Tab-separated table of C-alpha atoms and ligand atoms in Angstrom:
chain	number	residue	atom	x	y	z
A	149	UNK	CA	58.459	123.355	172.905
A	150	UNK	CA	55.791	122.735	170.282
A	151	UNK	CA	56.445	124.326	167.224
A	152	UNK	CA	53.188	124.428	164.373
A	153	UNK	CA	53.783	125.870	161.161
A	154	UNK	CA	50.190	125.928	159.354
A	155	UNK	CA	49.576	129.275	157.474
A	156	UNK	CA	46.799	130.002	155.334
A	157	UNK	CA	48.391	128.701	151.756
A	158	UNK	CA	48.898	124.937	153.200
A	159	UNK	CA	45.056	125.184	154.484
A	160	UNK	CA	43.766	126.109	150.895
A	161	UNK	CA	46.894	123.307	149.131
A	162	UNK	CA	45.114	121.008	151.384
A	163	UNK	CA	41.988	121.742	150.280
A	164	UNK	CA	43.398	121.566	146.697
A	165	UNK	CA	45.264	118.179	147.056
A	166	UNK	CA	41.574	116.766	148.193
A	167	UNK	CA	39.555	117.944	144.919
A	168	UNK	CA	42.241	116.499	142.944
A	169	UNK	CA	42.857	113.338	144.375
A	170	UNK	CA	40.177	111.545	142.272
A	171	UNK	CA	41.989	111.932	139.187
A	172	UNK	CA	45.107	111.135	140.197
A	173	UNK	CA	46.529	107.617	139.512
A	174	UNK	CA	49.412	107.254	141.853
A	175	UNK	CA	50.886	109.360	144.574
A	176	UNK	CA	54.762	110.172	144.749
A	177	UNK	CA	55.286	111.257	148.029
A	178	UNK	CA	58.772	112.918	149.225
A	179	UNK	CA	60.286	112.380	152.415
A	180	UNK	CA	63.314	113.859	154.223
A	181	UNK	CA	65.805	111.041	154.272
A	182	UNK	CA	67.026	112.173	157.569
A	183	UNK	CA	63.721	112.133	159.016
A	184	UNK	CA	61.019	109.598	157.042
A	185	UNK	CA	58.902	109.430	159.988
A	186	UNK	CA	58.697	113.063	161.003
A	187	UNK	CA	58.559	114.353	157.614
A	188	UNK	CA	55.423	112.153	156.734
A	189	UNK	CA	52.329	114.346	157.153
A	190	UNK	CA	49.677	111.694	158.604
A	191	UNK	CA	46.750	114.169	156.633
A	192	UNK	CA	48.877	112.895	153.304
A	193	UNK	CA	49.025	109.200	154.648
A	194	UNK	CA	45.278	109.345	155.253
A	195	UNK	CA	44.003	111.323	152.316
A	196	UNK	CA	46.230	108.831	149.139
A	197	UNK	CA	45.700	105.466	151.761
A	198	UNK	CA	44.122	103.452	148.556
A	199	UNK	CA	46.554	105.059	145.935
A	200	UNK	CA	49.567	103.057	144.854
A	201	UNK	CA	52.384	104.861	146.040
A	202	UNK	CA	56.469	105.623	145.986
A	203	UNK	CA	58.175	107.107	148.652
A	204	UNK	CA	61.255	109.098	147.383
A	205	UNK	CA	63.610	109.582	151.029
A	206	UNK	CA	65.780	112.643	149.076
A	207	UNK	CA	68.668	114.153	150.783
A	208	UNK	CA	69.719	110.946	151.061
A	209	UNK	CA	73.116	112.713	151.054
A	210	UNK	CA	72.806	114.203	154.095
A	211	UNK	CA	71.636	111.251	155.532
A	212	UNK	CA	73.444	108.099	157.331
A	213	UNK	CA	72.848	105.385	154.743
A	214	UNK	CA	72.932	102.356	157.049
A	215	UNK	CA	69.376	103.761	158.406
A	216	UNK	CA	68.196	104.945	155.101
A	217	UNK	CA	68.360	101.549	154.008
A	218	UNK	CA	66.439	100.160	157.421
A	219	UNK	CA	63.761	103.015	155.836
A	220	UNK	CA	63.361	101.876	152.789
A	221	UNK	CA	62.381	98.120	153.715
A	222	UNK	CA	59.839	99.665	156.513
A	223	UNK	CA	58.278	101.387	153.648
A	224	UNK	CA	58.900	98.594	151.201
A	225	UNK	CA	56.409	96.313	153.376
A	226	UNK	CA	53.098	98.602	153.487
A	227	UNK	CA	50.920	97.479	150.457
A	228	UNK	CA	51.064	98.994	147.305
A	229	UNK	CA	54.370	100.743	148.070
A	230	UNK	CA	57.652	101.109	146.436
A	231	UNK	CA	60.606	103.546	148.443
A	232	UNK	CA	64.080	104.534	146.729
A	233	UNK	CA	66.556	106.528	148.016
A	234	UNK	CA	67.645	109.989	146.252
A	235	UNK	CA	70.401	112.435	146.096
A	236	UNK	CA	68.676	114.553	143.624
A	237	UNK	CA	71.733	116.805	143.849
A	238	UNK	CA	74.471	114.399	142.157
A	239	UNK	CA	72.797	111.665	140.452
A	240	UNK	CA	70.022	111.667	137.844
A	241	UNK	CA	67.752	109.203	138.809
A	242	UNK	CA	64.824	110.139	136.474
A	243	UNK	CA	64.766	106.753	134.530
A	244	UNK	CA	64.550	104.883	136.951
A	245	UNK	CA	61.639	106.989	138.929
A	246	UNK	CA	59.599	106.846	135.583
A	247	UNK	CA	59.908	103.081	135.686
A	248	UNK	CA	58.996	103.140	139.060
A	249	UNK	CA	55.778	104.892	138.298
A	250	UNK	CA	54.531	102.704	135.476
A	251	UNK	CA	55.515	99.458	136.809
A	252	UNK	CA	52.941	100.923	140.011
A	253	UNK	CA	50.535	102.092	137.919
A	254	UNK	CA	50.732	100.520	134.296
A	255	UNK	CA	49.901	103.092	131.510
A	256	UNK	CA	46.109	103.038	129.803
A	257	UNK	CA	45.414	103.165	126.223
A	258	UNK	CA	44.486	107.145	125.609
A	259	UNK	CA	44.882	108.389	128.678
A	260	UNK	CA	48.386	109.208	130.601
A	261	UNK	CA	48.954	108.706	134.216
A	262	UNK	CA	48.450	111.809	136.788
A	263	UNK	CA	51.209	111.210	139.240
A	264	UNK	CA	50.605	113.748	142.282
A	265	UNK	CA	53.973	114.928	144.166
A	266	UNK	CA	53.521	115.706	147.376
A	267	UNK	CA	55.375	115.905	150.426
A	268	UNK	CA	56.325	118.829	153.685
A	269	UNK	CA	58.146	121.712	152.304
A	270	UNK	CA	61.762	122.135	151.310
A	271	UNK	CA	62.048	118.294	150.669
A	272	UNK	CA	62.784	118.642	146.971
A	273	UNK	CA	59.223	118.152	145.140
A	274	UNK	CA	60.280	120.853	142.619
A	275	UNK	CA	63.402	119.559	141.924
A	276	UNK	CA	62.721	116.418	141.516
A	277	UNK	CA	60.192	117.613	138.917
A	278	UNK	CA	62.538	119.427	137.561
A	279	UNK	CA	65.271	116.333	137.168
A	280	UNK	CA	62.402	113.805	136.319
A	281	UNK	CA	60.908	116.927	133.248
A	282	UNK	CA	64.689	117.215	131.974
A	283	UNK	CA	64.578	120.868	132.236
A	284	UNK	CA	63.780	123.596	135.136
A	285	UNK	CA	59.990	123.805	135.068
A	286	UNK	CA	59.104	124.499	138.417
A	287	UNK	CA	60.559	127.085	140.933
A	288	UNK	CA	63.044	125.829	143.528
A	289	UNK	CA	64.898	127.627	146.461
A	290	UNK	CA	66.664	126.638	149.743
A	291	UNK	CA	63.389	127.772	152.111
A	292	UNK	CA	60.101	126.159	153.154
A	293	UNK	CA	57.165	127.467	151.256
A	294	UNK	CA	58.707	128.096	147.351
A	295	UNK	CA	55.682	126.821	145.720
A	296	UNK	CA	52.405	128.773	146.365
A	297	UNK	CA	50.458	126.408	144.200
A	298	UNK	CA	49.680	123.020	141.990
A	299	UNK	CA	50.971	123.161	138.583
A	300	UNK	CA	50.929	120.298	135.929
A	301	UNK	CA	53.723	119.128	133.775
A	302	UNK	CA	53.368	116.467	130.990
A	303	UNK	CA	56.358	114.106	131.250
A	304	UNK	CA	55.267	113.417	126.981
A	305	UNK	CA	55.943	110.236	127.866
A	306	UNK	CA	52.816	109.109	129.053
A	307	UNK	CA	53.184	110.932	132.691
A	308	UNK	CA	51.949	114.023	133.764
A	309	UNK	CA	52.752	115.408	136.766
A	310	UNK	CA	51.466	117.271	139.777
A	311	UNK	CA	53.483	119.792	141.628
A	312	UNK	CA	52.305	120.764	144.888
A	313	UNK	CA	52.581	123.188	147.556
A	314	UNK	CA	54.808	121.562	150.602
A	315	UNK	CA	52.366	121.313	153.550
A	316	UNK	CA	52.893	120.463	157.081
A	317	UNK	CA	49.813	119.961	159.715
A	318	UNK	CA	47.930	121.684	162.085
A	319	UNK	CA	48.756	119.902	165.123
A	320	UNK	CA	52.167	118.028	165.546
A	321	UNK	CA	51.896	115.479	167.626
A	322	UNK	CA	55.700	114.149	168.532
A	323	UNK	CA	57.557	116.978	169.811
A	324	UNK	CA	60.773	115.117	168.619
A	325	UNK	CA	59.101	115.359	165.409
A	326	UNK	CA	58.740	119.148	165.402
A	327	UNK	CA	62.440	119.469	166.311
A	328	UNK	CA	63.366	117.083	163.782
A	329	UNK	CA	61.428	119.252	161.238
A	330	UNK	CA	62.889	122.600	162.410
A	331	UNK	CA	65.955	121.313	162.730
A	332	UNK	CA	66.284	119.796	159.013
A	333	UNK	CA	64.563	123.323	157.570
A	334	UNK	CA	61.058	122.183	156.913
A	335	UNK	CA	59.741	125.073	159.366
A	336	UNK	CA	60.380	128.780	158.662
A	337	UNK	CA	62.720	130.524	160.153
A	338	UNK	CA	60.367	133.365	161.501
A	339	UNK	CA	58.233	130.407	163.228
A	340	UNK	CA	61.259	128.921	165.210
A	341	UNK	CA	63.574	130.044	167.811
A	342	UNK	CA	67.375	129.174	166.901
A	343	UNK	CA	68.441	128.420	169.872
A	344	UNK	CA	65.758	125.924	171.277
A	345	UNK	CA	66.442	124.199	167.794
A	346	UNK	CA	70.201	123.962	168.206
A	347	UNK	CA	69.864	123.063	172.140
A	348	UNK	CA	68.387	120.060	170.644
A	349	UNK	CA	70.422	119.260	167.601
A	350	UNK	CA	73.739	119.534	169.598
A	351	UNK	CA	72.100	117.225	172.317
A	352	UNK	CA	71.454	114.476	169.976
A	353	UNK	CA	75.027	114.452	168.242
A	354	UNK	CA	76.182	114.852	171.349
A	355	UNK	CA	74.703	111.471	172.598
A	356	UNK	CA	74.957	110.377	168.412
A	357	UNK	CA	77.534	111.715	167.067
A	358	UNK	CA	80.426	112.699	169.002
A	359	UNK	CA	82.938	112.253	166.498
A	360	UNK	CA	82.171	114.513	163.817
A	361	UNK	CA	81.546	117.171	166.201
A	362	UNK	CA	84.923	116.766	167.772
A	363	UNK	CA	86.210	117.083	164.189
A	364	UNK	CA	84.152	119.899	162.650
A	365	UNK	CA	85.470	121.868	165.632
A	366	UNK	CA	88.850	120.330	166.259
A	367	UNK	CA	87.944	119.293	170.049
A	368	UNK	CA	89.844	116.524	171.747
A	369	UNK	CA	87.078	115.970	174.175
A	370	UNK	CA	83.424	117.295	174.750
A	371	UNK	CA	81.865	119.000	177.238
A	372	UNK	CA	78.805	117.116	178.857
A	373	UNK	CA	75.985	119.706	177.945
A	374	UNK	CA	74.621	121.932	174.870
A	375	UNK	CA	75.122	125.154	176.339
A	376	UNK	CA	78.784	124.450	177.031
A	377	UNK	CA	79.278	123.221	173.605
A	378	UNK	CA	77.734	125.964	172.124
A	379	UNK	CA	79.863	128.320	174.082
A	380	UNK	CA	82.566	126.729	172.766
A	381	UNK	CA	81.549	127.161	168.914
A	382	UNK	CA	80.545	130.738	169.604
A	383	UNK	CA	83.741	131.497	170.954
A	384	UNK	CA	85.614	129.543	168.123
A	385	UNK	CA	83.737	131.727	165.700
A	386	UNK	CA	83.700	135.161	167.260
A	387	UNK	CA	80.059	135.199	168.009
A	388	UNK	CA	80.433	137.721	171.325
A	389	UNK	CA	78.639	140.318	172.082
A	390	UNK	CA	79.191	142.643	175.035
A	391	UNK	CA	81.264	141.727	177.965
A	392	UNK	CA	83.139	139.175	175.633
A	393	UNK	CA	79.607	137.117	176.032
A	394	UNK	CA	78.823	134.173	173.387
A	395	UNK	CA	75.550	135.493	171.218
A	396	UNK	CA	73.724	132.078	171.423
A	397	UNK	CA	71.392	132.921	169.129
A	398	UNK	CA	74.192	134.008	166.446
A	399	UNK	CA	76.232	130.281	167.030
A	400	UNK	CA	73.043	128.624	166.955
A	401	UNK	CA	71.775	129.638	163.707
A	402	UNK	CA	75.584	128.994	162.856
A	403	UNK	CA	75.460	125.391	163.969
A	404	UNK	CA	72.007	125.111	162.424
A	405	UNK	CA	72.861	126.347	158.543
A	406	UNK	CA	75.898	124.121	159.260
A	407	UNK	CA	74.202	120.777	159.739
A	408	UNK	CA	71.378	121.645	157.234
A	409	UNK	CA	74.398	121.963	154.841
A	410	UNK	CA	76.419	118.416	155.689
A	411	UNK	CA	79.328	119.751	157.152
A	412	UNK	CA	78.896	117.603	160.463
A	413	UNK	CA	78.722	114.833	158.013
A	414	UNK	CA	75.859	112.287	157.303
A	415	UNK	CA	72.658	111.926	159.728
A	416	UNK	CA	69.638	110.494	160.579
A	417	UNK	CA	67.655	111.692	163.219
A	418	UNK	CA	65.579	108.540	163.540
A	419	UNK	CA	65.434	104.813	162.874
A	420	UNK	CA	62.007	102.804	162.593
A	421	UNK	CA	62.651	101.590	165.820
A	422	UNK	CA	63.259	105.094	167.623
A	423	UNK	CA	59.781	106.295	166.412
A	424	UNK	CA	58.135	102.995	167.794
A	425	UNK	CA	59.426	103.594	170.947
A	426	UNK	CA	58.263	107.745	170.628
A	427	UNK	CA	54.913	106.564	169.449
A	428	UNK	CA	54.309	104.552	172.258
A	429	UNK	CA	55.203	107.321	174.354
A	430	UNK	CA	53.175	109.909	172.416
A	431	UNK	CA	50.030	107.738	172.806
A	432	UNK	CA	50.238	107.342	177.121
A	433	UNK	CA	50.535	111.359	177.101
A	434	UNK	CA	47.814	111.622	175.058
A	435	UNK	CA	45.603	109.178	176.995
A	436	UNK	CA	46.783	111.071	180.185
A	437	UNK	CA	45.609	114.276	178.702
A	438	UNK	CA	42.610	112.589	177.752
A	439	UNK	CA	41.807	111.271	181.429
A	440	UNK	CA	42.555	114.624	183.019
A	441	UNK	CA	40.133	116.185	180.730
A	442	UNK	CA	37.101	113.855	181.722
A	443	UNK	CA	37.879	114.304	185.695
A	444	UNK	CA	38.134	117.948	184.615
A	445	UNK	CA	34.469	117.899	182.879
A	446	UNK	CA	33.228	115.974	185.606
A	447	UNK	CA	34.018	117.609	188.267
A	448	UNK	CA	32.811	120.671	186.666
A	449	UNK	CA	29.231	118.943	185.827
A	450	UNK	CA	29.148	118.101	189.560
A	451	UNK	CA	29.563	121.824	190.963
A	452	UNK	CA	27.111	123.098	188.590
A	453	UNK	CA	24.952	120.805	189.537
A	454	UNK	CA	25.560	121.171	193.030
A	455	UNK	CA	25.286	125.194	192.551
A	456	UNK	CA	22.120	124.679	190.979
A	457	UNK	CA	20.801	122.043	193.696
A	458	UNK	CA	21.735	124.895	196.531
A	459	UNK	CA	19.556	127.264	194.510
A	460	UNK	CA	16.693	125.667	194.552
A	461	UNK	CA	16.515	124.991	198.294
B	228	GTP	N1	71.542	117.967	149.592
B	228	GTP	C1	70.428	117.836	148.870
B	228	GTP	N2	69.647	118.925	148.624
B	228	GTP	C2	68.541	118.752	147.906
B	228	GTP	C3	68.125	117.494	147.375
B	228	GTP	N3	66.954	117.680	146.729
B	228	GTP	C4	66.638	118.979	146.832
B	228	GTP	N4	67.590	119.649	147.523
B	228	GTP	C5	67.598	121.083	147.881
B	228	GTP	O1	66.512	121.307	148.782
B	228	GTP	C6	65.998	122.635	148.608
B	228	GTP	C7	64.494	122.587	148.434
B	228	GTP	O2	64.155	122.052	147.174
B	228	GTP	P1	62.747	122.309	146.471
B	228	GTP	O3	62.702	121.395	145.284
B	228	GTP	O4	62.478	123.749	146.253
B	228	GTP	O5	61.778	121.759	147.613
B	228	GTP	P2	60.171	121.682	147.588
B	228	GTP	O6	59.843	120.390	148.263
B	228	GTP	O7	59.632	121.876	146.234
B	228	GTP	O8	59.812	122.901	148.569
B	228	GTP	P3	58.415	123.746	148.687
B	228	GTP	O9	57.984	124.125	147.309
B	228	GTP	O10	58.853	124.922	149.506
B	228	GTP	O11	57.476	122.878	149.396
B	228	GTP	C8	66.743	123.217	147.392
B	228	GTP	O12	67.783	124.038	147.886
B	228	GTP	C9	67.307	121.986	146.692
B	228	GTP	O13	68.505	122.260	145.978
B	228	GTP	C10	68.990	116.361	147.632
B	228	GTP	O14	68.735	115.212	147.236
B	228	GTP	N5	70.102	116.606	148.377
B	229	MG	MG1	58.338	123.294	145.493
């Protein structure tokens, strides 16, 4: 399955984020702690490459921390770079963000530093303006897609910031990575189906997590696939519908809202060396698509030219 989310408001915030850029001093970009890879939009990465920047992993959380940590020193080695963990839900880590930001970019005489927030939706840009302002400024909400468009907020401390729209690419590349992102609630609802979504969450704890699933639904053992585990959690829960059948796409949005909410416990759905490995993969495909393309075009100059050969005889 490939699953793109790109409606019309993330084409024009993208547009936006580009005019802007020049007068912004440093970018702080927010990642999904339980996904750093997938939730890092390569337009971003390309657009801010010579800004100094600070990658926030929130959620943190709902994340494993062993593999946050392996996150933070991946980011911590690109240039110009500084990455800190957040669970923007418990802790107040405003101080230390703000230092952060002017030990990256050290305040100027008479002018204060434009710090531009930006990140894929529903990974807590708003509320981390909101913790870093001291009071709630900009909208928030448990959905992709809460803000519609940039708005500034001075910090009066020097800072001003730049809330943005959350925005997500055209053409996803990794199809782990679109799971990953549907799976965590960066997607929209409407744009995903439930049940491909949880086949694939309840595959990987399956093979990664076995034991909080046998505890979150007091099992003893597990059943080898997805469907039979969801069968069981559908049953558990009284999702039937006629003929005492298991309504798969009532458990899976159940199983979904579930691990987007931490009750299986802490996870990350990738580690550095994971997305290598997918990367790798991701580029043979991609050459292999590419081959098939040129035998495809020349094969089709060929018979035209052939065609038109014939005619001329
Ligand atoms: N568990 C947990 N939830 C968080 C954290 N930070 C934000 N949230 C929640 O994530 C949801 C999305 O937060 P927002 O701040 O609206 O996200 P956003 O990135 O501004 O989203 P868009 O404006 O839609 O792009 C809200 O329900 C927040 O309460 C965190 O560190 N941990
Ligand atoms: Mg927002």
């Amino acid at each position: 399955m490939s699953i793109n989310w790109y409606p019309g408001h993330m084409h024009k915030a993208s547009k936006e984020m580009t005019e802007t850029l020049p007068q912004v001093n440093l970018v702080v970009e927010v990642l999904d702690a339980r996904i750093p890879y997938s939730s890092s939009n390569p337009f971003i990465q390309e657009l801010c490459t010579h800004k100094p920047r600070i990658k926030l992993l929130t959620k943190s959380d709902l994340a494993d921390p062993q593999v946050t940590k392996m996150w933070q020193d991946y980011f911590e080695r690109q240039s110009n770079t500084k990455s800190m963990a957040l669970d923007l839900l418990n802790t107040d880590p405003g101080a230390q963000i703000i230092d952060l930001i002017n030990k990256l970019y050290p305040q100027r005489e008479g002018s204060s530093t434009l710090a531009m927030v930006t990140g894929i939706p529903n990974v807590g840009k708003s509320t981390l303006i909101n913790n870093l302002a001291g009071r709630h400024i900009a909208k928030t909400g448990d959905e992709p897609a809460i803000t519609k468009g940039q708005q500034r907020i001075n910090l009066r401390n020097g800072i001003m910031l730049l809330d943005t729209p959350g925005i997500l690419w055209p053409k996803i590349d990794n199809p782990n990575s679109s799971y990953r992102l549907a799976t965590t609630g960066a997607i929209k609802d409407t744009a995903i189906s439930y049940e491909d979504v949880a086949f694939f969450a309840v595959d990987f704890f399956l093979k990664h997590y076995p034991e909080p699933l046998k505890q979150r639904f007091n099992l003893q053992q597990l059943p080898d696939t997805e469907i039979e585990l969801l069968e069981i959690i559908g049953a558990q829960r009284g999702c039937l519908r006629g003929g005492n059948r298991v309504d798969l796409e009532r458990v899976s949005s159940i199983f979904i809202n579930e691990l987007r909410a931490g009750t299986l416990g802490s996870v990350s759905f990738e580690t550095p060396e994971v997305i290598e490995a997918e990367m790798k993969q991701v580029a043979i495909l991609k050459a292999e698509k590419e081959e098939r393309e040129t035998l495809r075009l020349e094969k089709t100059a060929a018979r035209r030219k052939k065609a038109k050969a014939n005619r001329k005889k």
